[in-house]
Coordinates of C-alpha atoms in Angstrom, one line a residue:
Chain A
M1 CA 58.4 24.0 48.3
S2 CA 57.6 20.7 49.9
F3 CA 58.5 17.4 48.0
S4 CA 57.7 14.2 49.9
V5 CA 56.9 10.6 49.4
T6 CA 54.7 8.8 51.9
I7 CA 54.7 5.0 51.8
L8 CA 51.3 3.3 52.1
G9 CA 52.3 -0.3 51.2
T10 CA 55.5 -2.3 50.7
S11 CA 54.3 -5.9 50.1
S12 CA 54.4 -7.8 46.9
A13 CA 51.4 -9.9 45.8
I14 CA 50.2 -11.2 49.2
Q15 CA 49.7 -8.9 52.1
A16 CA 51.7 -10.2 55.1
H17 CA 53.6 -9.2 58.2
G18 CA 51.6 -6.0 58.6
R19 CA 52.6 -4.9 55.1
N20 CA 50.1 -3.5 52.7
Q21 CA 50.1 -3.7 48.9
S22 CA 51.8 -1.1 46.8
A23 CA 50.7 2.5 47.1
Q24 CA 52.5 5.8 47.7
I25 CA 51.6 9.4 48.0
V26 CA 53.9 11.9 46.3
K27 CA 53.3 15.5 47.3
V28 CA 55.0 18.3 45.4
F29 CA 53.7 21.6 46.8
N30 CA 49.9 21.4 46.1
E31 CA 50.0 18.5 43.6
I32 CA 49.2 15.2 45.2
F33 CA 49.9 12.0 43.3
L34 CA 48.8 8.5 44.4
I35 CA 51.1 6.0 42.7
D36 CA 49.6 2.5 42.6
C37 CA 46.6 1.6 44.6
G38 CA 46.6 -2.0 46.0
E39 CA 43.6 -3.4 47.8
G40 CA 42.7 -1.5 50.9
T41 CA 44.5 1.7 49.9
Q42 CA 41.5 3.8 50.9
A43 CA 41.6 2.5 54.4
I44 CA 45.3 3.2 54.6
L45 CA 44.9 6.7 53.3
K46 CA 42.5 7.3 56.1
K47 CA 44.8 5.8 58.6
Y48 CA 47.6 8.2 57.5
K49 CA 45.1 11.1 57.3
V50 CA 45.5 11.8 53.6
N51 CA 42.5 13.8 52.4
F52 CA 41.1 11.8 49.4
N53 CA 39.8 14.9 47.9
K54 CA 43.2 16.5 47.6
I55 CA 44.5 13.8 45.4
N56 CA 44.7 15.3 41.9
H57 CA 46.4 12.4 40.0
I58 CA 46.4 8.6 40.3
L59 CA 49.2 6.8 38.5
I60 CA 48.9 3.0 38.0
S61 CA 52.0 1.2 37.0
H62 CA 50.4 -2.1 35.7
L63 CA 47.4 -4.3 36.0
H64 CA 48.5 -6.9 38.6
G65 CA 45.9 -6.8 41.4
D66 CA 48.4 -5.8 44.1
H67 CA 48.9 -2.5 42.3
Y68 CA 45.3 -1.5 41.4
L69 CA 42.6 -3.4 43.1
G70 CA 42.0 -0.6 45.6
L71 CA 41.3 1.9 42.8
F72 CA 37.6 1.3 42.0
G73 CA 36.7 1.4 45.7
L74 CA 38.6 4.7 46.1
L75 CA 37.0 6.2 43.0
S76 CA 33.6 5.2 44.4
T77 CA 34.3 6.6 47.8
M78 CA 35.6 9.9 46.4
S79 CA 32.2 10.2 44.6
L80 CA 30.2 9.3 47.7
L81 CA 32.1 11.9 49.6
G82 CA 31.0 14.5 47.2
R83 CA 34.0 15.0 45.0
T84 CA 33.2 17.1 41.9
K85 CA 36.6 18.2 40.6
P86 CA 38.1 16.1 37.9
L87 CA 40.8 13.5 38.6
N88 CA 43.6 12.6 36.3
L89 CA 44.1 8.8 36.0
F90 CA 47.1 7.4 34.2
G91 CA 47.6 3.7 33.6
P92 CA 47.9 0.9 31.0
K93 CA 45.5 -0.1 28.3
G94 CA 42.7 -2.0 29.9
L95 CA 42.3 0.0 33.1
K96 CA 39.6 2.2 31.6
E97 CA 37.7 -0.9 30.4
I98 CA 37.9 -2.5 33.9
I99 CA 36.5 0.6 35.5
S100 CA 33.8 1.0 32.9
I101 CA 32.6 -2.5 33.3
Q102 CA 32.4 -2.2 37.1
L103 CA 30.5 1.0 36.7
K104 CA 28.2 -0.6 34.2
Y105 CA 27.3 -3.7 36.3
G106 CA 26.9 -1.5 39.5
D107 CA 24.7 0.8 37.5
M108 CA 26.8 3.7 38.8
A109 CA 28.1 7.0 37.7
L110 CA 30.8 9.0 39.4
N111 CA 30.0 12.5 40.4
Y112 CA 33.2 13.8 38.9
E113 CA 35.1 13.3 35.7
V114 CA 38.0 10.8 35.5
I115 CA 40.4 12.0 32.8
F116 CA 42.0 8.8 31.7
S117 CA 45.3 8.8 29.9
E118 CA 46.8 5.5 28.7
T119 CA 50.4 5.1 29.5
Q120 CA 52.9 4.2 26.7
V121 CA 55.0 1.1 27.2
K122 CA 57.4 1.5 24.4
E123 CA 59.2 4.7 25.4
K124 CA 59.4 7.5 27.9
A125 CA 56.6 10.0 27.7
I126 CA 55.7 13.1 29.5
I127 CA 52.2 12.5 31.0
F128 CA 51.7 15.6 33.0
K129 CA 53.3 19.0 33.5
N130 CA 52.4 22.3 35.2
G131 CA 54.4 25.4 36.1
F132 CA 56.7 23.7 38.5
L133 CA 56.9 20.0 37.8
E134 CA 56.8 17.4 35.1
V135 CA 55.7 13.7 35.3
S136 CA 56.9 11.0 32.9
S137 CA 56.2 7.4 32.5
F138 CA 58.9 5.0 31.2
P139 CA 58.9 1.3 30.3
L140 CA 59.8 -1.4 32.9
I141 CA 60.2 -5.0 32.0
H142 CA 57.6 -7.2 33.8
R143 CA 55.2 -10.0 32.9
V144 CA 52.6 -7.5 31.7
D145 CA 52.9 -4.0 30.3
C146 CA 54.3 -1.9 33.1
T147 CA 55.7 1.6 33.5
G148 CA 57.8 3.4 36.1
F149 CA 57.2 7.1 36.8
L150 CA 59.5 10.1 37.2
I151 CA 58.3 13.2 39.0
K152 CA 60.7 16.1 38.7
E153 CA 60.7 19.8 39.4
T154 CA 61.0 22.2 36.5
N155 CA 61.5 26.0 36.2
K156 CA 63.2 26.3 39.6
P157 CA 63.4 30.0 40.4
F158 CA 66.8 31.9 40.4
K159 CA 67.9 32.9 43.8
I160 CA 67.5 36.6 44.2
N161 CA 70.6 38.5 45.4
T162 CA 69.5 42.1 45.3
E163 CA 70.8 43.3 48.7
D164 CA 73.1 45.8 47.0
L165 CA 70.7 46.8 44.2
P166 CA 70.3 50.6 44.5
H167 CA 66.6 50.5 43.4
S168 CA 63.5 48.8 44.7
L169 CA 61.7 46.4 42.4
S170 CA 58.0 45.8 41.9
N171 CA 56.5 42.3 42.3
V172 CA 56.4 41.9 38.6
Q173 CA 60.0 42.8 38.2
Y174 CA 61.0 40.6 41.1
N175 CA 59.3 37.6 39.5
R176 CA 61.0 38.3 36.2
L177 CA 64.3 38.2 38.0
K178 CA 63.4 34.9 39.6
K179 CA 63.0 33.5 36.1
G180 CA 66.5 34.7 35.2
E181 CA 65.3 37.6 33.0
S182 CA 67.1 40.8 32.6
F183 CA 65.3 44.1 32.1
V184 CA 65.7 47.9 32.3
L185 CA 64.0 50.1 34.9
S186 CA 62.1 53.3 33.9
N187 CA 65.1 55.3 35.1
G188 CA 67.3 53.5 32.7
F189 CA 69.0 51.3 35.2
K190 CA 69.9 47.8 33.8
V191 CA 68.9 44.9 36.1
E192 CA 71.1 42.1 34.7
A193 CA 70.0 38.7 35.9
E194 CA 73.6 37.4 36.0
K195 CA 74.6 40.1 38.4
W196 CA 71.6 40.2 40.8
T197 CA 70.7 36.5 41.0
L198 CA 72.4 33.2 41.9
P199 CA 71.7 30.0 39.9
P200 CA 68.5 28.2 40.8
K201 CA 68.7 25.3 43.3
K202 CA 68.9 21.9 41.7
A203 CA 65.6 20.5 40.5
R204 CA 64.5 17.6 42.7
S205 CA 63.3 14.4 41.3
Y206 CA 61.7 11.1 42.4
A207 CA 61.6 7.9 40.3
Y208 CA 59.3 4.9 41.0
C209 CA 60.2 1.5 39.6
S210 CA 57.9 -1.3 40.5
D211 CA 57.5 -4.0 39.2
T212 CA 60.6 -4.8 37.1
M213 CA 63.3 -7.3 36.5
Y214 CA 66.9 -6.0 36.4
N215 CA 67.0 -3.7 33.4
E216 CA 69.8 -1.3 32.7
K217 CA 67.8 0.4 30.0
I218 CA 66.0 2.4 32.7
I219 CA 69.2 4.1 33.8
P220 CA 68.9 7.1 31.4
Y221 CA 65.4 7.7 32.7
I222 CA 66.3 7.7 36.4
K223 CA 69.8 9.2 36.1
E224 CA 70.8 11.2 39.2
V225 CA 67.4 11.4 40.8
D226 CA 67.3 12.4 44.4
L227 CA 65.3 9.4 45.4
L228 CA 64.8 6.1 43.5
Y229 CA 62.2 3.6 44.6
H230 CA 63.2 0.3 43.1
E231 CA 61.4 -2.9 43.8
S232 CA 63.3 -5.7 45.5
T233 CA 60.9 -8.5 45.8
F234 CA 63.7 -11.0 46.7
I235 CA 67.2 -11.2 48.2
E236 CA 70.0 -12.8 46.2
A237 CA 69.5 -16.1 47.9
H238 CA 66.3 -16.4 45.9
A239 CA 67.6 -14.8 42.7
D240 CA 66.3 -17.8 40.8
R241 CA 62.7 -16.6 41.6
T242 CA 63.3 -13.4 39.7
I243 CA 63.4 -15.1 36.3
S244 CA 59.8 -16.5 36.2
T245 CA 58.3 -13.7 38.2
M246 CA 60.3 -10.9 36.5
H247 CA 61.2 -9.2 39.7
S248 CA 64.5 -7.9 41.1
T249 CA 66.7 -8.7 44.1
A250 CA 68.0 -6.1 46.5
R251 CA 71.5 -6.4 45.0
E252 CA 70.1 -5.7 41.6
A253 CA 68.2 -2.7 42.7
A254 CA 71.4 -1.4 44.4
T255 CA 73.3 -2.0 41.2
I256 CA 70.8 0.1 39.2
A257 CA 71.0 2.8 41.8
K258 CA 74.8 2.9 41.6
K259 CA 74.9 2.9 37.8
A260 CA 72.3 5.6 37.7
D261 CA 74.2 7.7 40.2
V262 CA 71.1 8.4 42.3
K263 CA 71.3 10.1 45.6
K264 CA 69.2 7.7 47.7
L265 CA 67.6 4.3 47.0
M266 CA 64.5 3.1 48.7
L267 CA 63.7 -0.6 48.5
G268 CA 60.1 -2.0 48.6
H269 CA 57.7 -4.6 47.2
F270 CA 59.0 -7.3 49.6
S271 CA 57.9 -10.9 49.1
T272 CA 55.7 -12.4 51.8
R273 CA 58.5 -15.0 52.4
Y274 CA 60.5 -12.4 54.3
K275 CA 59.2 -11.4 57.7
D276 CA 62.5 -9.7 58.7
L277 CA 63.9 -7.3 56.1
D278 CA 67.4 -6.7 57.5
Q279 CA 69.0 -8.8 54.8
F280 CA 67.6 -6.5 52.1
L281 CA 69.5 -3.6 53.7
V282 CA 72.7 -5.5 54.2
E283 CA 72.7 -6.7 50.6
S284 CA 71.9 -3.3 49.1
T285 CA 74.3 -1.2 51.2
E286 CA 77.2 -3.4 50.2
I287 CA 76.8 -2.0 46.7
F288 CA 74.9 1.3 47.4
P289 CA 75.4 2.6 50.9
S290 CA 72.6 5.2 50.8
T291 CA 69.8 2.7 50.9
I292 CA 66.6 2.8 53.0
L293 CA 63.7 0.3 53.3
A294 CA 60.2 1.5 52.5
K295 CA 58.0 1.2 55.5
E296 CA 54.3 1.8 55.9
G297 CA 53.6 5.3 57.1
N298 CA 57.1 6.6 56.5
K299 CA 57.3 10.0 54.9
I300 CA 60.5 10.8 53.1
S301 CA 61.1 14.5 52.4
I302 CA 63.3 15.4 49.5
E303 CA 65.1 18.5 50.6
E304 CA 66.5 21.3 48.3
S305 CA 70.2 21.3 48.0
Chain B
M1 CA 26.8 -30.5 63.7
S2 CA 28.1 -26.9 63.9
F3 CA 26.2 -24.1 62.2
S4 CA 27.6 -20.6 62.7
V5 CA 27.8 -17.2 61.2
T6 CA 31.0 -15.0 61.6
I7 CA 30.7 -11.4 60.8
L8 CA 33.6 -9.8 58.9
G9 CA 32.0 -6.5 57.9
T10 CA 29.0 -4.4 58.9
S11 CA 29.4 -1.1 57.1
S12 CA 27.5 0.2 54.1
A13 CA 29.3 1.8 51.1
I14 CA 32.0 3.7 53.0
Q15 CA 34.1 2.1 55.6
A16 CA 34.0 4.0 58.8
H17 CA 34.2 3.8 62.6
G18 CA 36.3 0.6 62.4
R19 CA 33.6 -1.1 60.4
N20 CA 34.5 -3.1 57.3
Q21 CA 32.4 -3.7 54.2
S22 CA 30.0 -6.6 53.9
A23 CA 31.3 -10.1 54.3
Q24 CA 30.3 -13.1 56.4
I25 CA 31.5 -16.6 56.9
V26 CA 28.8 -19.2 57.3
K27 CA 30.0 -22.6 58.4
V28 CA 27.8 -25.6 58.4
F29 CA 29.8 -28.7 59.5
N30 CA 32.6 -28.8 56.9
E31 CA 31.1 -26.5 54.3
I32 CA 32.3 -23.0 54.5
F33 CA 30.5 -20.2 52.6
L34 CA 31.8 -16.7 52.2
I35 CA 28.8 -14.4 51.6
D36 CA 29.8 -11.1 50.0
C37 CA 33.4 -9.9 49.9
G38 CA 33.9 -6.2 50.3
E39 CA 37.3 -4.6 49.8
G40 CA 39.9 -5.9 52.3
T41 CA 38.0 -9.1 53.1
Q42 CA 41.2 -11.2 52.6
A43 CA 42.9 -9.2 55.3
I44 CA 39.9 -9.6 57.6
L45 CA 39.7 -13.3 57.0
K46 CA 43.4 -13.4 58.1
K47 CA 42.6 -11.3 61.2
Y48 CA 39.9 -13.8 62.3
K49 CA 42.1 -16.8 61.4
V50 CA 39.8 -18.2 58.7
N51 CA 41.8 -20.5 56.4
F52 CA 41.2 -19.3 52.9
N53 CA 41.7 -22.7 51.5
K54 CA 38.8 -24.2 53.5
I55 CA 36.3 -21.8 51.8
N56 CA 34.3 -24.0 49.4
H57 CA 31.7 -21.5 48.2
I58 CA 31.6 -17.7 47.6
L59 CA 28.2 -16.1 47.3
I60 CA 27.9 -12.5 46.0
S61 CA 24.6 -10.8 46.5
H62 CA 25.1 -7.9 44.0
L63 CA 27.7 -5.9 42.1
H64 CA 28.0 -2.8 44.2
G65 CA 31.6 -2.4 45.2
D66 CA 31.2 -2.7 48.9
H67 CA 29.9 -6.3 48.4
Y68 CA 32.5 -7.7 45.9
L69 CA 35.6 -5.6 45.5
G70 CA 37.6 -7.9 47.7
L71 CA 36.8 -10.9 45.5
F72 CA 39.5 -10.7 42.8
G73 CA 42.2 -10.2 45.3
L74 CA 41.0 -13.1 47.4
L75 CA 40.8 -15.4 44.3
S76 CA 44.4 -14.3 43.3
T77 CA 45.7 -15.0 46.8
M78 CA 44.1 -18.4 47.0
S79 CA 45.9 -19.2 43.8
L80 CA 49.3 -17.9 45.0
L81 CA 48.9 -19.9 48.2
G82 CA 48.6 -23.0 46.1
R83 CA 44.9 -23.8 46.0
T84 CA 44.1 -26.5 43.5
K85 CA 40.6 -27.6 44.5
P86 CA 37.7 -26.0 42.7
L87 CA 35.7 -23.1 44.1
N88 CA 32.0 -22.5 43.6
L89 CA 31.2 -18.9 42.9
F90 CA 27.6 -17.7 42.8
G91 CA 26.7 -14.2 41.8
P92 CA 24.8 -11.9 39.4
K93 CA 25.3 -11.6 35.7
G94 CA 28.4 -9.6 35.0
L95 CA 30.6 -11.0 37.8
K96 CA 32.2 -13.6 35.5
E97 CA 33.0 -10.9 33.0
I98 CA 34.6 -8.6 35.6
I99 CA 36.8 -11.4 36.8
S100 CA 37.7 -12.5 33.2
I101 CA 38.7 -9.0 32.2
Q102 CA 40.9 -8.6 35.3
L103 CA 42.6 -12.0 34.6
K104 CA 43.0 -11.0 30.9
Y105 CA 44.8 -7.7 31.6
G106 CA 46.8 -9.1 34.4
D107 CA 47.8 -12.0 32.0
M108 CA 47.0 -14.3 34.8
A109 CA 45.4 -17.7 35.3
L110 CA 44.2 -19.2 38.6
N111 CA 45.6 -22.5 39.6
Y112 CA 42.2 -23.9 40.4
E113 CA 38.8 -23.9 38.7
V114 CA 36.2 -21.3 39.6
I115 CA 32.8 -22.9 38.9
F116 CA 30.7 -19.9 38.3
S117 CA 26.9 -20.0 38.6
E118 CA 24.8 -17.0 37.7
T119 CA 22.1 -16.2 40.3
Q120 CA 18.5 -15.8 39.2
V121 CA 16.9 -12.5 40.1
K122 CA 13.3 -13.3 39.2
E123 CA 12.6 -16.1 41.6
K124 CA 13.9 -18.3 44.3
A125 CA 16.3 -21.0 43.1
I126 CA 18.3 -23.7 44.8
I127 CA 21.9 -23.0 43.9
F128 CA 23.7 -25.8 45.9
K129 CA 22.8 -28.9 47.9
N130 CA 24.7 -31.7 49.4
G131 CA 23.7 -34.5 51.9
F132 CA 22.9 -32.2 54.7
L133 CA 22.2 -28.7 53.5
E134 CA 20.6 -26.7 50.7
V135 CA 21.4 -23.2 49.6
S136 CA 18.9 -21.0 47.7
S137 CA 19.0 -17.5 46.3
F138 CA 16.0 -15.3 46.2
P139 CA 15.3 -11.8 44.8
L140 CA 15.7 -8.7 46.8
I141 CA 14.7 -5.2 45.6
H142 CA 17.7 -2.9 45.2
R143 CA 19.1 -0.5 42.7
V144 CA 20.7 -3.3 40.8
D145 CA 20.0 -7.0 40.5
C146 CA 20.4 -8.4 44.0
T147 CA 19.7 -11.7 45.7
G148 CA 19.5 -12.8 49.3
F149 CA 20.6 -16.3 50.3
L150 CA 19.0 -19.0 52.4
I151 CA 21.2 -21.7 53.9
K152 CA 19.2 -24.5 55.6
E153 CA 19.8 -28.0 56.9
T154 CA 18.1 -30.9 55.2
N155 CA 17.9 -34.6 55.9
K156 CA 18.3 -34.2 59.7
P157 CA 18.8 -37.6 61.2
F158 CA 16.2 -39.3 63.3
K159 CA 17.2 -39.5 66.9
I160 CA 18.0 -43.1 67.8
N161 CA 16.1 -44.6 70.7
T162 CA 17.3 -48.2 70.8
E163 CA 18.1 -48.6 74.5
D164 CA 15.4 -51.4 74.8
L165 CA 16.0 -53.0 71.4
P166 CA 16.8 -56.7 72.1
H167 CA 19.2 -57.0 69.2
S168 CA 22.4 -55.2 68.3
L169 CA 22.6 -53.3 65.0
S170 CA 25.4 -53.0 62.4
N171 CA 26.6 -49.5 61.4
V172 CA 24.7 -49.8 58.1
Q173 CA 21.5 -50.7 60.0
Y174 CA 22.1 -47.9 62.5
N175 CA 22.4 -45.4 59.6
R176 CA 19.2 -46.6 58.0
L177 CA 17.4 -46.0 61.2
K178 CA 18.9 -42.5 61.4
K179 CA 17.2 -41.9 58.1
G180 CA 13.9 -43.1 59.5
E181 CA 13.9 -46.3 57.5
S182 CA 12.3 -49.6 58.9
F183 CA 13.9 -53.0 58.0
V184 CA 13.9 -56.6 59.1
L185 CA 16.8 -58.3 60.8
S186 CA 18.1 -61.7 59.5
N187 CA 16.4 -63.4 62.5
G188 CA 13.0 -62.0 61.3
F189 CA 12.8 -59.2 63.9
K190 CA 11.1 -56.1 62.5
V191 CA 12.9 -52.8 63.4
E192 CA 10.3 -50.2 62.9
A193 CA 11.5 -46.7 62.7
E194 CA 8.5 -45.2 64.4
K195 CA 9.2 -47.4 67.5
W196 CA 12.9 -47.1 67.8
T197 CA 13.5 -43.5 66.9
L198 CA 12.4 -40.0 67.8
P199 CA 11.7 -37.4 65.2
P200 CA 14.7 -35.5 63.9
K201 CA 15.6 -32.2 65.5
K202 CA 14.4 -29.1 63.6
A203 CA 16.4 -28.2 60.6
R204 CA 18.3 -25.0 61.2
S205 CA 18.4 -22.1 58.7
Y206 CA 20.0 -18.8 58.1
A207 CA 18.9 -16.1 55.7
Y208 CA 21.0 -13.2 54.4
C209 CA 19.2 -10.1 53.1
S210 CA 21.5 -7.3 52.0
D211 CA 20.9 -4.9 50.3
T212 CA 17.2 -4.4 50.0
M213 CA 14.4 -2.0 50.5
Y214 CA 11.4 -3.1 52.6
N215 CA 9.8 -5.9 50.7
E216 CA 7.2 -8.2 52.1
K217 CA 7.6 -10.5 49.2
I218 CA 10.7 -12.0 50.8
I219 CA 8.7 -13.3 53.7
P220 CA 7.9 -16.7 52.3
Y221 CA 11.5 -17.3 51.5
I222 CA 12.8 -16.5 55.0
K223 CA 9.7 -17.8 57.0
E224 CA 10.7 -19.1 60.5
V225 CA 14.4 -19.1 59.9
D226 CA 16.5 -19.4 63.1
L227 CA 18.6 -16.3 62.2
L228 CA 17.8 -13.6 59.8
Y229 CA 20.4 -11.1 58.7
H230 CA 18.6 -8.1 57.3
E231 CA 20.2 -4.9 56.3
S232 CA 19.3 -1.7 58.2
T233 CA 21.3 1.0 56.6
F234 CA 19.3 3.7 58.3
I235 CA 17.2 4.4 61.4
E236 CA 13.6 5.8 61.0
A237 CA 14.8 9.4 61.4
H238 CA 16.4 9.1 58.0
A239 CA 13.7 6.9 56.4
D240 CA 13.5 9.4 53.5
R241 CA 17.0 8.2 52.5
T242 CA 15.7 4.7 51.9
I243 CA 13.8 5.7 48.9
S244 CA 16.5 6.8 46.5
T245 CA 19.1 4.4 48.0
M246 CA 16.7 1.4 48.1
H247 CA 17.8 0.4 51.6
S248 CA 15.9 -0.3 54.8
T249 CA 15.6 1.1 58.3
A250 CA 15.9 -0.9 61.5
R251 CA 12.2 -0.7 62.1
E252 CA 11.5 -2.1 58.6
A253 CA 13.9 -4.9 59.2
A254 CA 12.2 -5.7 62.5
T255 CA 8.8 -5.6 60.8
I256 CA 10.0 -8.2 58.3
A257 CA 11.5 -10.3 61.0
K258 CA 8.2 -10.2 62.9
K259 CA 6.0 -11.0 59.9
A260 CA 8.3 -13.8 58.9
D261 CA 8.2 -15.2 62.4
V262 CA 11.9 -15.7 62.6
K263 CA 13.7 -16.7 65.8
K264 CA 16.4 -14.0 65.8
L265 CA 17.2 -10.9 63.8
M266 CA 20.7 -9.6 63.2
L267 CA 21.0 -6.0 61.8
G268 CA 23.9 -4.8 59.7
H269 CA 25.1 -2.7 56.7
F270 CA 25.1 0.5 58.8
S271 CA 25.5 3.8 57.2
T272 CA 28.7 5.7 57.9
R273 CA 26.6 8.6 59.3
Y274 CA 26.1 6.5 62.5
K275 CA 29.0 6.1 64.8
D276 CA 26.9 4.9 67.7
L277 CA 24.5 2.1 66.8
D278 CA 22.4 2.0 69.9
Q279 CA 19.4 3.5 68.2
F280 CA 19.2 0.6 65.7
L281 CA 18.7 -1.8 68.6
V282 CA 16.2 0.4 70.4
E283 CA 14.2 0.9 67.2
S284 CA 14.2 -2.8 66.2
T285 CA 13.5 -4.3 69.7
E286 CA 10.4 -2.2 70.0
I287 CA 8.9 -4.3 67.2
F288 CA 11.0 -7.4 67.4
P289 CA 12.7 -8.0 70.8
S290 CA 15.1 -10.8 69.7
T291 CA 17.4 -8.5 67.8
I292 CA 21.2 -8.3 67.8
L293 CA 23.6 -6.0 66.0
A294 CA 26.1 -7.5 63.6
K295 CA 29.7 -6.7 64.9
E296 CA 33.0 -7.4 63.3
G297 CA 34.5 -10.6 64.6
N298 CA 31.3 -11.9 66.3
K299 CA 30.5 -15.5 65.8
I300 CA 26.8 -16.4 66.2
S301 CA 26.2 -20.1 66.7
I302 CA 22.8 -21.5 65.6
E303 CA 22.1 -24.2 68.1
E304 CA 19.9 -27.3 67.6
S305 CA 16.6 -27.2 69.4

């Protein structure tokens, strides 16, 4: 099953140096999540050939313009392009009101239903789940209500190991075994899951943390994820800027990654003051070697292990 | 004195074929107007090297997203870039509320004052004037309240013709003559404006009409302008589409241009269904030969005559 993250934007508030504002596509099998939606996201989706209509869920972390100003245009375009299937929208209090007022003054209605769920900012909450994944929001510390998101696999199938099984299985039986269930065949043969399966592969997970100041309270939420996206608006040389802006440095992001024992860290949300981003990587890898920089158009696959 | 129009976007609702959403820069000497501000306008301003900080006025025709969704991001960026001088914002009822609610939920304040003036949709109204120009709004007929804008020169100076004048003039006297005033020198010599000046050059004017259905009532407002921008979302083959959408065809725009006896017509706001725009020009020039197509990045200078 595919699990990938495609980066659409890596800049902080002001677009610069060819970097777009925050937006990412997370694809887990057939579920496509758009996380944050800075201005111009619809044009960037087009550039990277993401079919708007296949987006099932949009998750907005907070209501600073660089994280949501592309949303209304995208919703409108989806409608103009004939979308009829409902869209799940998750975001902070206020987002629904902003959309409603824009629809009102434009005397518009969308051709499809937007199912809006307000994110909780006090504690972790499951906001979506289906047969194979679960999405949670969790609080970040920023100048306004802001949440991170955790997308993780659930119900990973047991690996079938029936080469030596002296009976053939029906599809139904085969699927029961994949779930780790034991059962008895009509001839009385006991198919014990422990004997004919191997444990499931590890459930993969991705955590998105933007925007936030350094905050160790998020560690339990993101513990051991395969890929952590953590904002690093600044490098340590400008650490003083993190106080009023409530952002993080690359070193802080790396420290969180290390303490949370994640597999890989991806940095993003770079301030416009940095044209060259090498220093982010240098600073982060000193503490957490497995660091990459988010880059427009890059697709990071999270492989099964 | 320079008078130019720079095209930033020519597409209708959906961006396509490399065309951006509606936005134009009108520059008259040192006054810079941004008319409409579709999503992504700030990036396009940057592309065409327009200094955000020099924009004195923003005029929004109506509250369909393709005409204003870039506004909040641009206002925010102006603030982040350190703007302190006030900005005049003109637009329909509702625009102020949309901005206010976005500032509220972003817990933001701009570093400069936005002086908002609500445009009138019932009749023509002067919305701004200074020593050398005047800007009016006038009603268009669209699905929501919508106005066009007319920018025209005023108080054009008389042309000085003092080669044979037997006395020299002070700067103050010279400027009085430019205004067409007569006066008497200290030696009793009468400087009569009729004798020592030629009539001023014709005042130049630009009219912006987007979005609108065919409407002859606008003719008095745009009569004899040097340059008329009139939307032409469709060609005549799709004239049926103009009814529900309340847009115009190229032929209709040309008919308005002809009846208003304008000097030049510029077509824009092209539907995404047309990749090639040749047909717009063919259709329009049959009725009104002096037609051009708006094109991203084009700067049209309106010369004195």
